[in-house]
XYZ file of C-alpha atoms in Angstrom:
180
model
C 30.368 20.448 3.420
C 29.046 20.396 0.158
C 29.851 16.937 -0.869
C 28.978 16.106 2.776
C 25.056 16.920 2.129
C 25.092 16.179 -0.898
C 25.956 12.719 -0.126
C 23.726 12.326 2.783
C 20.997 13.856 1.146
C 21.121 10.985 -1.828
C 21.889 8.474 0.138
C 18.649 9.234 2.269
C 16.412 9.597 -0.970
C 18.176 6.760 -1.941
C 16.419 4.528 0.632
C 13.288 5.871 0.862
C 13.625 4.203 -2.129
C 13.971 0.618 -1.693
C 11.373 1.038 1.300
C 9.107 2.866 -1.224
C 10.024 0.301 -4.257
C 10.203 -2.900 -1.459
C 6.190 -1.850 -0.630
C 5.035 -1.304 -3.907
C 7.222 -4.637 -4.511
C 4.992 -6.286 -1.976
C 1.514 -4.401 -2.711
C 1.240 -5.840 -6.589
C 2.102 -9.534 -4.567
C -1.165 -8.162 -3.043
C -2.670 -6.921 -5.690
C -2.448 -9.697 -8.103
C -4.069 -12.573 -6.728
C -7.384 -10.436 -7.676
C -6.783 -10.546 -10.783
C -9.646 -11.844 -12.724
C -12.096 -12.263 -10.289
C -15.521 -11.425 -10.056
C -16.827 -9.362 -6.968
C -18.085 -12.830 -5.640
C -14.662 -14.784 -5.196
C -13.091 -11.292 -4.410
C -15.445 -12.976 -1.465
C -15.526 -15.894 -0.956
C -13.704 -17.729 2.036
C -11.155 -20.620 0.448
C -9.977 -21.888 4.131
C -10.452 -22.116 7.723
C -10.243 -18.448 8.497
C -12.279 -15.980 7.770
C -10.296 -14.463 5.933
C -10.681 -13.593 1.928
C -9.249 -11.437 -0.394
C -11.499 -8.091 -0.637
C -11.066 -8.330 3.349
C -7.275 -8.462 3.035
C -7.211 -5.769 0.537
C -9.312 -3.652 3.055
C -7.321 -4.376 6.367
C -3.821 -4.102 4.630
C -5.311 -0.512 3.248
C -6.254 0.380 6.676
C -3.447 -0.657 8.261
C -1.525 1.255 5.669
C -3.986 4.089 6.311
C -3.216 3.934 10.629
C 0.673 3.252 10.882
C 1.032 7.204 7.905
C -1.312 8.301 10.384
C 1.154 7.334 13.988
C 3.683 8.098 11.833
C 2.484 12.179 11.641
C -0.033 12.546 14.650
C 1.812 9.405 17.013
C -0.720 7.790 19.079
C -3.309 9.274 19.467
C -3.618 9.094 15.109
C -4.553 5.318 15.763
C -6.605 2.912 18.503
C -5.866 1.915 21.948
C -6.119 -2.009 21.515
C -5.815 -2.429 25.952
C -9.434 0.144 25.498
C -11.440 -1.516 22.782
C -14.894 -2.948 23.376
C -15.717 -6.048 21.695
C -17.843 -4.348 19.117
C -14.460 -2.461 18.669
C -13.497 -5.534 17.513
C -16.491 -6.207 15.181
C -15.450 -3.389 13.531
C -12.525 -3.656 13.638
C -13.258 -7.096 12.072
C -15.138 -6.344 8.953
C -12.171 -4.684 7.801
C -11.311 -8.208 6.768
C -14.312 -9.117 4.856
C -16.185 -8.051 1.654
C -19.262 -6.385 3.259
C -22.322 -5.446 1.599
C -22.243 -2.579 -1.234
C -18.489 -3.173 -1.229
C -17.143 -4.047 -5.166
C -13.212 -5.253 -5.716
C -12.434 -2.515 -7.057
C -14.212 0.372 -4.470
C -11.676 -1.738 -2.984
C -8.446 -1.710 -4.914
C -9.060 1.937 -5.326
C -9.369 2.360 -2.032
C -6.031 0.716 -1.221
C -4.888 2.946 -4.235
C -5.456 5.899 -2.655
C -3.978 5.248 1.041
C -0.932 4.207 -1.186
C -0.130 7.171 -3.145
C -0.819 9.175 0.553
C 2.549 7.369 2.032
C 4.363 7.814 -1.319
C 3.545 11.940 -1.167
C 4.510 11.296 3.413
C 7.255 9.229 2.234
C 8.794 11.836 -0.166
C 8.036 15.072 2.444
C 9.304 13.535 5.970
C 11.385 15.981 6.767
C 13.475 12.890 8.985
C 12.978 8.470 8.816
C 14.232 8.977 12.373
C 11.652 10.562 13.709
C 10.089 8.309 16.925
C 7.035 8.426 18.506
C 6.176 5.857 20.912
C 3.330 3.182 19.760
C 0.546 3.764 20.443
C -1.419 0.771 23.381
C -1.562 -2.563 22.614
C -0.837 -5.631 24.280
C 1.689 -7.540 21.569
C 3.515 -3.970 21.976
C 6.080 -3.974 24.579
C 5.199 -1.422 26.838
C 7.375 2.339 26.381
C 8.558 1.045 22.818
C 9.368 4.043 19.806
C 9.722 3.391 15.735
C 11.071 4.952 14.394
C 8.672 6.399 11.335
C 12.155 4.360 9.282
C 10.939 1.731 11.324
C 7.344 1.812 11.165
C 7.474 1.754 6.930
C 9.325 -1.091 7.815
C 6.704 -3.089 9.280
C 4.041 -1.944 6.994
C 6.110 -3.755 3.955
C 5.790 -6.444 6.821
C 2.721 -6.416 7.052
C 1.731 -5.935 3.501
C 4.205 -9.020 2.489
C 2.564 -10.746 4.963
C -0.705 -10.713 3.727
C 0.112 -10.999 0.368
C 0.985 -14.414 1.181
C -2.332 -14.939 3.097
C -4.164 -13.301 -0.606
C -2.192 -15.937 -2.675
C -3.080 -18.663 0.215
C -7.035 -17.735 -0.446
C -6.023 -17.540 -4.381
C -4.649 -20.637 -5.058
C -7.751 -22.552 -3.344
C -9.828 -20.592 -4.856
C -9.001 -21.625 -8.203
C -5.889 -22.866 -8.257
C -4.277 -19.115 -9.961
C -0.894 -18.773 -8.362
C 1.269 -15.401 -7.952
C 3.581 -17.036 -8.253
C 5.808 -20.460 -10.700
């Protein structure tokens, strides 16, 4: 009985380590796109989209923070996207750009704090299977539920997707690439 319990605990620990390692790798690639940039460059749009490198990091940090709040408190911790006003959407759009007074150093420091909080939560969660109903949003299936595990996988996927966006923006800015 003790051996089975120990093996189950080791497997859970290994799973958590794997999830955190995958997330750390994607965070690295996202942050790496900002190496040696000025605040002005971090806020510069280089493609047809509204995205800039500093804004992408702000958005990923905000999204990760929101999903961690969801893991802890369920959908009450997040926005009801079906009830958002134009002003709410405009405020949300500010996540995607560097605003006056914001610095790349400040944006990266905030992202580091969000990462630290996520890592502490993953280590302390009693059960990765604990699930909550998803918040209301037109892009979610009605009555769907996500476990903490599924939510962490979503955070990893979101970070990876935006790291790819950031790589394109950086290459368009000055030719630098994350890989290759």
